């Protein structure tokens, strides 16, 4: 338990997201995990692991699955909710985060190749972006990156 | 029935996508429709209408639903498939198109506010984009735009 670079506490949810990433690795999936939290109460609304193989669906990213699981009970959007994900989201997931109106995005490792927050399209910095969450990167980045490195090393 | 700007025939699938958009409008949804076709056989693999209200899920865009419906039967990705959608895809859907490895993207009306193909992040033109379909815009653009204009006019 420690503070993120912004001073917010982040201990619990990112640990849970890392546990999801570890479960993904154990299942042979690219190890990324996500947790969705009600920003007002701190309640965990959904947790998900990357499941592109299990679901036979290339779009089954952890953060998209977590958001889609929680949205129906809250009227289709996730206003006031915070998303914790172990890897910088791609364009698809960044777009979904905006549609869902996520309040705060906490992510772990940066993704130079596929990330769309700090890299590539930098989606939330575009003038046409209609919703920008508060963004806190590098939260739990080391264990998240270690998981990914280990996973891809074992695949070679 | 006529040729698209590239010479490809497009009559059938975009008409089906427009029918989906009309069904969406009749259901009170933002009128966007999508059809997924096997590029080799021309078989329609999935058709979907925007369903953000019906599913209570802000990410339930027509093209994402069509791709997610068809992917499991083809191993999780849609190599060799063509997607017809009545409106320029947003960043979320453009990202999903890349993950799915769609062969050709045909879209109708341009979306200056939310589109991510010709506008905003111009996702497929980013150096980090790992998959770029052939892209044909403006196919059936007039009826698609008319549907959207009529829908939003009636909402005011």
Coordinates of C-alpha atoms in Angstrom, one line a residue:
Chain A
X1 CA 0.0 0.0 0.0
X2 CA 1.4 3.3 -1.1
X3 CA 0.4 6.5 -2.8
X4 CA 0.4 6.8 -6.6
X5 CA 2.3 9.7 -8.2
X6 CA -0.8 11.9 -7.7
X7 CA -1.2 11.2 -4.0
X8 CA -4.3 9.0 -4.4
X9 CA -4.3 5.7 -2.6
X10 CA -4.3 2.8 -5.0
X11 CA -3.3 -0.2 -3.0
X12 CA -6.3 -2.5 -3.3
X13 CA -7.8 -2.3 -6.8
X14 CA -4.5 -2.5 -8.7
X15 CA -3.5 -5.5 -6.6
X16 CA -6.8 -7.1 -7.6
X17 CA -6.1 -6.2 -11.3
X18 CA -2.7 -7.8 -11.0
X19 CA -4.2 -10.9 -9.6
X20 CA -6.5 -11.0 -12.7
X21 CA -3.4 -10.6 -14.9
X22 CA -1.7 -13.5 -13.2
X23 CA -4.8 -15.6 -13.7
X24 CA -4.8 -14.7 -17.4
X25 CA -1.1 -15.8 -17.7
X26 CA -2.0 -19.1 -16.0
X27 CA -4.7 -19.7 -18.6
X28 CA -2.3 -18.9 -21.4
X29 CA -3.8 -15.5 -22.1
X30 CA -1.8 -12.3 -22.5
X31 CA -1.6 -11.2 -18.9
X32 CA -3.6 -8.1 -18.5
X33 CA -6.2 -7.5 -15.7
X34 CA -8.7 -4.9 -14.9
X35 CA -10.9 -3.8 -12.0
X36 CA -13.7 -1.4 -11.9
X37 CA -14.5 0.5 -8.7
X38 CA -17.4 2.7 -7.7
X39 CA -15.5 6.0 -7.0
X40 CA -18.0 7.1 -4.3
X41 CA -18.0 3.9 -2.2
X42 CA -14.9 2.1 -3.2
X43 CA -16.9 -1.0 -4.0
X44 CA -15.5 -3.3 -6.6
X45 CA -18.1 -3.5 -9.4
X46 CA -16.3 -5.9 -11.8
X47 CA -13.0 -7.6 -12.3
X48 CA -11.8 -9.2 -15.5
X49 CA -8.8 -10.8 -17.2
X50 CA -7.9 -10.7 -20.8
X51 CA -9.8 -13.5 -22.4
X52 CA -9.3 -13.4 -26.2
X53 CA -8.5 -17.1 -26.4
X54 CA -11.1 -18.3 -23.9
X55 CA -13.8 -16.3 -25.6
X56 CA -12.4 -16.7 -29.1
X57 CA -12.9 -12.9 -29.5
X58 CA -9.9 -10.6 -30.3
X59 CA -11.7 -7.8 -28.6
X60 CA -12.1 -9.5 -25.2
X61 CA -9.7 -7.2 -23.4
X62 CA -9.8 -7.1 -19.6
X63 CA -10.9 -3.5 -19.3
X64 CA -13.6 -3.8 -22.0
X65 CA -15.0 -6.9 -20.3
X66 CA -15.0 -5.3 -16.9
X67 CA -16.8 -2.2 -18.1
X68 CA -19.4 -4.2 -20.2
X69 CA -20.1 -6.4 -17.1
X70 CA -20.8 -3.4 -14.9
X71 CA -22.6 -1.0 -17.2
X72 CA -26.1 -2.6 -17.5
X73 CA -26.8 -2.3 -13.7
X74 CA -25.9 1.4 -13.9
X75 CA -27.9 2.5 -16.8
X76 CA -25.4 1.8 -19.6
X77 CA -22.6 4.2 -18.5
X78 CA -20.1 4.3 -15.7
X79 CA -20.2 7.8 -14.5
X80 CA -18.3 8.2 -11.2
X81 CA -16.5 4.9 -11.6
X82 CA -12.7 4.3 -11.6
X83 CA -10.9 1.8 -13.8
X84 CA -7.7 0.1 -12.8
X85 CA -5.9 -1.8 -15.6
X86 CA -2.4 -3.3 -15.5
X87 CA -1.5 -2.1 -19.0
X88 CA -2.0 1.2 -20.9
X89 CA -5.3 0.8 -22.8
X90 CA -5.4 0.4 -26.6
X91 CA -7.5 2.6 -28.9
X92 CA -10.5 0.3 -28.6
X93 CA -10.5 0.4 -24.8
X94 CA -9.6 4.1 -24.6
X95 CA -12.7 4.7 -26.8
X96 CA -14.8 2.5 -24.6
X97 CA -13.6 4.4 -21.5
X98 CA -14.8 7.6 -23.0
X99 CA -18.2 6.2 -24.0
X100 CA -18.6 4.9 -20.5
X101 CA -17.5 8.2 -18.9
X102 CA -15.0 6.6 -16.6
X103 CA -14.0 9.1 -13.8
X104 CA -10.4 8.0 -13.2
X105 CA -8.2 5.7 -15.2
X106 CA -5.3 4.1 -13.3
X107 CA -3.0 2.0 -15.5
X108 CA 0.2 0.1 -14.9
X109 CA 2.8 -0.5 -17.6
X110 CA 3.0 1.7 -20.6
X111 CA 2.5 0.1 -24.0
X112 CA 4.7 1.7 -26.6
X113 CA 3.4 -0.6 -29.4
X114 CA -0.3 -0.7 -28.8
X115 CA -1.1 1.9 -26.2
X116 CA -3.4 4.8 -27.2
X117 CA -3.2 6.9 -24.1
X118 CA 0.4 8.0 -23.9
X119 CA 1.3 6.6 -27.4
X120 CA 0.1 6.4 -30.9
X121 CA -3.2 8.2 -31.3
X122 CA -3.1 9.6 -27.7
X123 CA -6.9 9.4 -27.9
X124 CA -7.8 11.5 -24.9
X125 CA -5.7 14.4 -26.1
X126 CA -7.6 14.6 -29.4
X127 CA -9.8 17.7 -29.9
X128 CA -12.6 15.4 -30.9
X129 CA -12.4 13.3 -27.7
X130 CA -15.7 14.0 -25.9
X131 CA -14.7 12.6 -22.5
X132 CA -11.4 12.5 -20.8
X133 CA -11.0 10.7 -17.4
X134 CA -8.3 11.8 -14.9
X135 CA -5.4 9.6 -15.9
X136 CA -2.8 8.1 -13.6
X137 CA -0.1 6.0 -15.3
X138 CA 2.7 3.8 -13.9
X139 CA 0.6 2.5 -11.0
X140 CA 1.9 -1.0 -10.2
X141 CA 3.9 -0.8 -13.5
X142 CA 6.8 -3.0 -12.5
X143 CA 4.9 -6.2 -11.6
X144 CA 2.5 -5.6 -14.6
X145 CA 5.5 -5.3 -17.0
X146 CA 7.3 -8.3 -15.4
X147 CA 4.2 -10.4 -16.0
X148 CA 4.1 -9.5 -19.7
X149 CA 7.8 -9.9 -20.2
X150 CA 7.8 -13.3 -18.6
X151 CA 4.8 -14.4 -20.6
X152 CA 6.2 -13.4 -24.0
X153 CA 9.7 -14.8 -23.0
X154 CA 8.1 -18.2 -22.4
X155 CA 6.3 -18.2 -25.7
X156 CA 9.4 -17.9 -27.8
Chain B
X1 CA -26.9 -1.1 -57.1
X2 CA -23.9 0.8 -58.2
X3 CA -20.2 0.7 -57.9
X4 CA -18.4 2.3 -55.0
X5 CA -15.7 4.9 -55.6
X6 CA -13.1 2.0 -55.9
X7 CA -15.1 0.1 -58.5
X8 CA -16.2 -2.7 -56.0
X9 CA -19.8 -3.6 -56.0
X10 CA -21.4 -2.7 -52.7
X11 CA -25.2 -2.9 -53.3
X12 CA -26.3 -5.7 -51.1
X13 CA -24.4 -5.4 -47.8
X14 CA -24.7 -1.7 -47.3
X15 CA -28.5 -1.9 -48.1
X16 CA -28.7 -4.5 -45.3
X17 CA -26.7 -2.2 -43.0
X18 CA -29.1 0.7 -43.8
X19 CA -32.0 -1.6 -42.9
X20 CA -30.3 -2.3 -39.5
X21 CA -29.9 1.5 -39.0
X22 CA -33.6 2.0 -39.8
X23 CA -34.5 -0.7 -37.3
X24 CA -32.4 1.1 -34.7
X25 CA -34.2 4.4 -35.3
X26 CA -37.6 2.6 -35.0
X27 CA -36.4 1.3 -31.6
X28 CA -35.3 4.8 -30.4
X29 CA -31.6 4.0 -30.8
X30 CA -29.1 6.2 -32.7
X31 CA -29.6 4.9 -36.2
X32 CA -26.4 3.1 -37.2
X33 CA -26.2 -0.4 -38.7
X34 CA -23.5 -2.8 -39.6
X35 CA -23.1 -6.0 -41.7
X36 CA -20.2 -8.4 -41.7
X37 CA -19.5 -10.4 -44.9
X38 CA -17.1 -13.2 -45.7
X39 CA -15.0 -11.6 -48.4
X40 CA -14.4 -14.9 -50.2
X41 CA -17.9 -16.1 -50.5
X42 CA -20.0 -13.0 -50.0
X43 CA -22.0 -14.7 -47.2
X44 CA -23.4 -12.4 -44.6
X45 CA -21.9 -13.5 -41.3
X46 CA -23.6 -11.0 -38.9
X47 CA -25.8 -8.0 -39.0
X48 CA -26.4 -5.7 -36.1
X49 CA -27.9 -2.4 -35.1
X50 CA -26.7 0.1 -32.6
X51 CA -28.2 -1.1 -29.2
X52 CA -26.8 1.1 -26.5
X53 CA -30.2 1.6 -24.9
X54 CA -31.6 -2.0 -25.4
X55 CA -28.4 -3.5 -23.9
X56 CA -27.9 -0.7 -21.4
X57 CA -24.2 -0.6 -22.6
X58 CA -22.7 2.5 -24.1
X59 CA -20.2 0.4 -26.0
X60 CA -23.0 -1.6 -27.9
X61 CA -22.2 -0.1 -31.3
X62 CA -23.5 -1.8 -34.4
X63 CA -20.1 -2.7 -35.8
X64 CA -18.6 -4.0 -32.5
X65 CA -21.7 -6.2 -32.0
X66 CA -21.5 -7.6 -35.5
X67 CA -17.8 -8.4 -35.2
X68 CA -18.2 -9.9 -31.7
X69 CA -21.1 -12.1 -33.0
X70 CA -19.1 -13.5 -35.8
X71 CA -15.6 -13.9 -34.3
X72 CA -16.0 -17.0 -32.1
X73 CA -17.0 -19.3 -35.1
X74 CA -13.9 -18.1 -36.9
X75 CA -11.2 -18.6 -34.2
X76 CA -11.5 -15.1 -32.6
X77 CA -10.5 -13.0 -35.6
X78 CA -12.1 -12.0 -38.9
X79 CA -9.3 -12.3 -41.4
X80 CA -10.7 -12.0 -44.9
X81 CA -14.0 -10.5 -43.8
X82 CA -15.5 -7.1 -44.9
X83 CA -17.4 -4.8 -42.6
X84 CA -20.1 -2.5 -43.9
X85 CA -21.2 0.2 -41.5
X86 CA -23.5 3.2 -42.1
X87 CA -21.4 5.7 -40.1
X88 CA -17.6 6.3 -39.9
X89 CA -16.4 4.2 -37.0
X90 CA -15.3 5.8 -33.7
X91 CA -12.0 5.0 -32.0
X92 CA -13.3 2.1 -30.1
X93 CA -14.7 0.4 -33.2
X94 CA -11.7 1.3 -35.3
X95 CA -9.5 -0.3 -32.7
X96 CA -11.7 -3.4 -32.7
X97 CA -11.6 -3.5 -36.6
X98 CA -7.8 -3.7 -36.3
X99 CA -7.8 -6.4 -33.6
X100 CA -10.2 -8.4 -35.8
X101 CA -8.1 -7.9 -38.9
X102 CA -11.0 -6.9 -41.1
X103 CA -10.0 -7.0 -44.8
X104 CA -12.1 -4.1 -46.1
X105 CA -14.1 -1.4 -44.3
X106 CA -16.9 0.2 -46.2
X107 CA -18.6 3.1 -44.3
X108 CA -21.4 5.5 -45.2
X109 CA -21.6 9.0 -43.6
X110 CA -18.5 10.7 -42.2
X111 CA -18.6 11.6 -38.6
X112 CA -16.8 14.8 -38.0
X113 CA -17.5 14.8 -34.2
X114 CA -16.8 11.2 -33.3
X115 CA -15.2 9.5 -36.3
X116 CA -11.7 8.1 -35.9
X117 CA -11.0 7.0 -39.4
X118 CA -11.0 10.3 -41.4
X119 CA -11.2 12.6 -38.3
X120 CA -9.8 13.0 -34.8
X121 CA -7.2 10.3 -34.1
X122 CA -7.3 9.0 -37.7
X123 CA -6.5 5.7 -36.0
X124 CA -5.5 3.7 -39.1
X125 CA -2.9 6.3 -40.1
X126 CA -1.0 6.1 -36.8
X127 CA 2.4 4.6 -37.0
X128 CA 1.5 2.3 -34.1
X129 CA -1.5 0.9 -35.9
X130 CA -0.8 -2.8 -36.4
X131 CA -3.5 -3.5 -39.0
X132 CA -5.1 -1.3 -41.6
X133 CA -8.0 -2.5 -43.7
X134 CA -8.7 -1.2 -47.2
X135 CA -11.0 1.7 -46.5
X136 CA -13.9 2.9 -48.7
X137 CA -15.9 5.8 -47.3
X138 CA -19.0 7.5 -48.5
X139 CA -20.8 4.3 -49.6
X140 CA -24.5 4.9 -49.1
X141 CA -23.6 8.1 -47.3
X142 CA -26.8 10.1 -48.2
X143 CA -29.4 7.7 -46.8
X144 CA -27.2 7.0 -43.7
X145 CA -26.8 10.7 -43.0
X146 CA -30.5 11.4 -43.6
X147 CA -31.4 8.8 -41.0
X148 CA -29.1 10.4 -38.4
X149 CA -30.3 13.9 -39.2
X150 CA -33.9 12.9 -39.0
X151 CA -33.4 11.0 -35.7
X152 CA -31.7 13.9 -34.0
X153 CA -34.1 16.5 -35.4
X154 CA -37.0 14.5 -33.8
X155 CA -35.2 14.4 -30.5
X156 CA -35.1 18.1 -30.0

